[in-house]
């Protein structure tokens, strides 16, 4: 039976309980995100060596990255539906199996076609990390802690970007780029064993205390509806009328209705706001993730050793932005700010930092350019941590995976177009026009986001937020 159709009830109160279990769960998602970025960045860090060995020009490299983004875009929406249908435990398992196998397969690439194929498959798997993480946070965190939960897992992207250049370059110099892909791709299988050991939904997790469950469900959002059938939360069943001491009605979980349809979700302007806002803003992150090592090689004259020494620096700022952005909006809410005001204030602040990339394009000193790029990535991580919280601010946990997946689809489409265009512009002109255009995207994306979403608050199923049907 699909996880989304299961119902659960509170287990016996005795037995092993892990204090602060939700933080352990988000820690696992953080590790998955870190591994995701190591696998993703292996080709970016080694791009100077791989493009030389396989005789690829800059436009061809851009096309390889675009195949990854094409699959990533498709999979964002499909993965959201997958997680809503089969549940977070199974969904994450499928995602990391696909991307780990694809990452290892890169070692067998012999040219443009094979490398593009392996990047495509990698994109199919890796995209699932984000709707899965958003759904995990919605399931395991109360509203006021969700931005922080998202910040913790998102910091895995920044830390993965920090550790990747020295780790990958060391592996390349020691064993060659083919073996490097084997080593980095194998990390996902270690994580999978931990995931299967630790993860269950809160209603089913026998290690979760009653006190923490009440905290998680304090907002009354289970993302479920009532059902007649019940199963025991955890792994042991409790027959009707044979409840364990201390059971309460609060711990009765309820089976979810079928996962929401895209066409229904797309009737809400809030969904379109998230999709369009990310379409314009996410390409900024992808620009530096995909092109920074080549930019340092082409424009700043860095070899692989220098890339290992310096390419990680902007991601320290990105990690700080990830943690600060999630914490700060939660802090403002705890001080009495409304969710609407707190989220918007932090998002606007972040969007005004990202035009610093324009200055980086004209900086004479490479370290000054890296510092300015760091400011851009700091701003982006503050921005994305709050924008990725919006699906759970607007919708119940039942719809969060699908809405997050649609947002990721918008992000992927924008990044795909921008990445392919970057390859053409760099091949025929320079990096300067790319950095300048990227500098104006965040304010534009934020403006469109707010115009479409309106006040940030939980929606009623058929409230005023719904778009009028097209005739």
JSON list of N, CA and C in Angstrom, two decimals, residues 419-451:
[
{"chain": "A", "resi": 419, "resn": "UNK", "atom": "N", "xyz": [21.96, 28.86, -18.86]},
{"chain": "A", "resi": 419, "resn": "UNK", "atom": "CA", "xyz": [23.22, 28.12, -18.97]},
{"chain": "A", "resi": 419, "resn": "UNK", "atom": "C", "xyz": [23.61, 27.91, -20.43]},
{"chain": "A", "resi": 420, "resn": "UNK", "atom": "N", "xyz": [22.64, 27.53, -21.26]},
{"chain": "A", "resi": 420, "resn": "UNK", "atom": "CA", "xyz": [22.95, 27.35, -22.68]},
{"chain": "A", "resi": 420, "resn": "UNK", "atom": "C", "xyz": [23.34, 28.68, -23.31]},
{"chain": "A", "resi": 421, "resn": "UNK", "atom": "N", "xyz": [22.63, 29.74, -22.94]},
{"chain": "A", "resi": 421, "resn": "UNK", "atom": "CA", "xyz": [22.99, 31.05, -23.45]},
{"chain": "A", "resi": 421, "resn": "UNK", "atom": "C", "xyz": [24.36, 31.50, -22.99]},
{"chain": "A", "resi": 422, "resn": "UNK", "atom": "N", "xyz": [24.72, 31.14, -21.76]},
{"chain": "A", "resi": 422, "resn": "UNK", "atom": "CA", "xyz": [26.05, 31.48, -21.24]},
{"chain": "A", "resi": 422, "resn": "UNK", "atom": "C", "xyz": [27.14, 30.85, -22.09]},
{"chain": "A", "resi": 423, "resn": "UNK", "atom": "N", "xyz": [26.94, 29.59, -22.46]},
{"chain": "A", "resi": 423, "resn": "UNK", "atom": "CA", "xyz": [27.94, 28.90, -23.29]},
{"chain": "A", "resi": 423, "resn": "UNK", "atom": "C", "xyz": [28.15, 29.61, -24.61]},
{"chain": "A", "resi": 424, "resn": "UNK", "atom": "N", "xyz": [27.06, 30.06, -25.21]},
{"chain": "A", "resi": 424, "resn": "UNK", "atom": "CA", "xyz": [27.17, 30.74, -26.51]},
{"chain": "A", "resi": 424, "resn": "UNK", "atom": "C", "xyz": [27.84, 32.11, -26.34]},
{"chain": "A", "resi": 425, "resn": "UNK", "atom": "N", "xyz": [27.42, 32.86, -25.32]},
{"chain": "A", "resi": 425, "resn": "UNK", "atom": "CA", "xyz": [27.98, 34.20, -25.11]},
{"chain": "A", "resi": 425, "resn": "UNK", "atom": "C", "xyz": [29.47, 34.12, -24.79]},
{"chain": "A", "resi": 426, "resn": "UNK", "atom": "N", "xyz": [29.84, 33.17, -23.93]},
{"chain": "A", "resi": 426, "resn": "UNK", "atom": "CA", "xyz": [31.25, 33.03, -23.54]},
{"chain": "A", "resi": 426, "resn": "UNK", "atom": "C", "xyz": [32.10, 32.62, -24.74]},
{"chain": "A", "resi": 427, "resn": "UNK", "atom": "N", "xyz": [31.59, 31.72, -25.56]},
{"chain": "A", "resi": 427, "resn": "UNK", "atom": "CA", "xyz": [32.34, 31.27, -26.73]},
{"chain": "A", "resi": 427, "resn": "UNK", "atom": "C", "xyz": [32.55, 32.42, -27.72]},
{"chain": "A", "resi": 428, "resn": "UNK", "atom": "N", "xyz": [31.53, 33.27, -27.89]},
{"chain": "A", "resi": 428, "resn": "UNK", "atom": "CA", "xyz": [31.59, 34.30, -28.91]},
{"chain": "A", "resi": 428, "resn": "UNK", "atom": "C", "xyz": [31.98, 35.69, -28.39]},
{"chain": "A", "resi": 429, "resn": "UNK", "atom": "N", "xyz": [31.81, 35.92, -27.10]},
{"chain": "A", "resi": 429, "resn": "UNK", "atom": "CA", "xyz": [32.12, 37.25, -26.55]},
{"chain": "A", "resi": 429, "resn": "UNK", "atom": "C", "xyz": [32.97, 37.10, -25.28]},
{"chain": "A", "resi": 430, "resn": "UNK", "atom": "N", "xyz": [32.33, 37.19, -24.11]},
{"chain": "A", "resi": 430, "resn": "UNK", "atom": "CA", "xyz": [33.06, 37.09, -22.84]},
{"chain": "A", "resi": 430, "resn": "UNK", "atom": "C", "xyz": [32.07, 36.79, -21.72]},
{"chain": "A", "resi": 431, "resn": "UNK", "atom": "N", "xyz": [32.58, 36.72, -20.50]},
{"chain": "A", "resi": 431, "resn": "UNK", "atom": "CA", "xyz": [31.73, 36.49, -19.34]},
{"chain": "A", "resi": 431, "resn": "UNK", "atom": "C", "xyz": [31.02, 37.77, -18.87]},
{"chain": "A", "resi": 432, "resn": "UNK", "atom": "N", "xyz": [31.49, 38.94, -19.29]},
{"chain": "A", "resi": 432, "resn": "UNK", "atom": "CA", "xyz": [30.96, 40.20, -18.77]},
{"chain": "A", "resi": 432, "resn": "UNK", "atom": "C", "xyz": [29.46, 40.36, -19.02]},
{"chain": "A", "resi": 433, "resn": "UNK", "atom": "N", "xyz": [28.95, 40.17, -20.25]},
{"chain": "A", "resi": 433, "resn": "UNK", "atom": "CA", "xyz": [27.50, 40.32, -20.44]},
{"chain": "A", "resi": 433, "resn": "UNK", "atom": "C", "xyz": [26.69, 39.37, -19.58]},
{"chain": "A", "resi": 434, "resn": "UNK", "atom": "N", "xyz": [27.22, 38.18, -19.36]},
{"chain": "A", "resi": 434, "resn": "UNK", "atom": "CA", "xyz": [26.51, 37.19, -18.55]},
{"chain": "A", "resi": 434, "resn": "UNK", "atom": "C", "xyz": [26.37, 37.67, -17.11]},
{"chain": "A", "resi": 435, "resn": "UNK", "atom": "N", "xyz": [27.47, 38.18, -16.53]},
{"chain": "A", "resi": 435, "resn": "UNK", "atom": "CA", "xyz": [27.44, 38.66, -15.16]},
{"chain": "A", "resi": 435, "resn": "UNK", "atom": "C", "xyz": [26.51, 39.86, -15.01]},
{"chain": "A", "resi": 436, "resn": "UNK", "atom": "N", "xyz": [26.48, 40.72, -16.01]},
{"chain": "A", "resi": 436, "resn": "UNK", "atom": "CA", "xyz": [25.63, 41.91, -15.95]},
{"chain": "A", "resi": 436, "resn": "UNK", "atom": "C", "xyz": [24.15, 41.52, -15.97]},
{"chain": "A", "resi": 437, "resn": "UNK", "atom": "N", "xyz": [23.77, 40.66, -16.89]},
{"chain": "A", "resi": 437, "resn": "UNK", "atom": "CA", "xyz": [22.37, 40.22, -16.96]},
{"chain": "A", "resi": 437, "resn": "UNK", "atom": "C", "xyz": [21.97, 39.50, -15.67]},
{"chain": "A", "resi": 438, "resn": "UNK", "atom": "N", "xyz": [22.85, 38.63, -15.16]},
{"chain": "A", "resi": 438, "resn": "UNK", "atom": "CA", "xyz": [22.55, 37.91, -13.91]},
{"chain": "A", "resi": 438, "resn": "UNK", "atom": "C", "xyz": [22.33, 38.88, -12.76]},
{"chain": "A", "resi": 439, "resn": "UNK", "atom": "N", "xyz": [23.00, 40.02, -12.80]},
{"chain": "A", "resi": 439, "resn": "UNK", "atom": "CA", "xyz": [22.88, 40.98, -11.72]},
{"chain": "A", "resi": 439, "resn": "UNK", "atom": "C", "xyz": [21.51, 41.60, -11.56]},
{"chain": "A", "resi": 440, "resn": "UNK", "atom": "N", "xyz": [20.72, 41.65, -12.62]},
{"chain": "A", "resi": 440, "resn": "UNK", "atom": "CA", "xyz": [19.40, 42.28, -12.53]},
{"chain": "A", "resi": 440, "resn": "UNK", "atom": "C", "xyz": [18.27, 41.25, -12.34]},
{"chain": "A", "resi": 441, "resn": "UNK", "atom": "N", "xyz": [18.59, 39.98, -12.39]},
{"chain": "A", "resi": 441, "resn": "UNK", "atom": "CA", "xyz": [17.55, 38.95, -12.34]},
{"chain": "A", "resi": 441, "resn": "UNK", "atom": "C", "xyz": [16.86, 38.87, -10.99]},
{"chain": "A", "resi": 442, "resn": "UNK", "atom": "N", "xyz": [17.62, 38.97, -9.89]},
{"chain": "A", "resi": 442, "resn": "UNK", "atom": "CA", "xyz": [17.02, 38.79, -8.57]},
{"chain": "A", "resi": 442, "resn": "UNK", "atom": "C", "xyz": [15.99, 39.87, -8.23]},
{"chain": "A", "resi": 443, "resn": "UNK", "atom": "N", "xyz": [16.29, 41.15, -8.41]},
{"chain": "A", "resi": 443, "resn": "UNK", "atom": "CA", "xyz": [15.24, 42.15, -8.15]},
{"chain": "A", "resi": 443, "resn": "UNK", "atom": "C", "xyz": [14.01, 41.95, -9.03]},
{"chain": "A", "resi": 444, "resn": "UNK", "atom": "N", "xyz": [14.22, 41.58, -10.29]},
{"chain": "A", "resi": 444, "resn": "UNK", "atom": "CA", "xyz": [13.09, 41.33, -11.19]},
{"chain": "A", "resi": 444, "resn": "UNK", "atom": "C", "xyz": [12.27, 40.14, -10.71]},
{"chain": "A", "resi": 445, "resn": "UNK", "atom": "N", "xyz": [12.94, 39.03, -10.39]},
{"chain": "A", "resi": 445, "resn": "UNK", "atom": "CA", "xyz": [12.24, 37.84, -9.93]},
{"chain": "A", "resi": 445, "resn": "UNK", "atom": "C", "xyz": [11.47, 38.08, -8.64]},
{"chain": "A", "resi": 446, "resn": "UNK", "atom": "N", "xyz": [12.06, 38.85, -7.73]},
{"chain": "A", "resi": 446, "resn": "UNK", "atom": "CA", "xyz": [11.39, 39.15, -6.46]},
{"chain": "A", "resi": 446, "resn": "UNK", "atom": "C", "xyz": [10.15, 40.00, -6.67]},
{"chain": "A", "resi": 447, "resn": "UNK", "atom": "N", "xyz": [10.25, 41.00, -7.54]},
{"chain": "A", "resi": 447, "resn": "UNK", "atom": "CA", "xyz": [9.10, 41.84, -7.85]},
{"chain": "A", "resi": 447, "resn": "UNK", "atom": "C", "xyz": [7.94, 41.02, -8.39]},
{"chain": "A", "resi": 448, "resn": "UNK", "atom": "N", "xyz": [8.22, 40.14, -9.34]},
{"chain": "A", "resi": 448, "resn": "UNK", "atom": "CA", "xyz": [7.17, 39.30, -9.92]},
{"chain": "A", "resi": 448, "resn": "UNK", "atom": "C", "xyz": [6.61, 38.32, -8.89]},
{"chain": "A", "resi": 449, "resn": "UNK", "atom": "N", "xyz": [7.48, 37.79, -8.03]},
{"chain": "A", "resi": 449, "resn": "UNK", "atom": "CA", "xyz": [7.05, 36.88, -6.97]},
{"chain": "A", "resi": 449, "resn": "UNK", "atom": "C", "xyz": [5.99, 37.54, -6.09]},
{"chain": "A", "resi": 450, "resn": "UNK", "atom": "N", "xyz": [6.26, 38.75, -5.63]},
{"chain": "A", "resi": 450, "resn": "UNK", "atom": "CA", "xyz": [5.35, 39.42, -4.71]},
{"chain": "A", "resi": 450, "resn": "UNK", "atom": "C", "xyz": [4.08, 39.89, -5.41]},
{"chain": "A", "resi": 451, "resn": "UNK", "atom": "N", "xyz": [4.20, 40.33, -6.65]},
{"chain": "A", "resi": 451, "resn": "UNK", "atom": "CA", "xyz": [3.02, 40.77, -7.38]},
{"chain": "A", "resi": 451, "resn": "UNK", "atom": "C", "xyz": [2.02, 39.63, -7.54]}
]
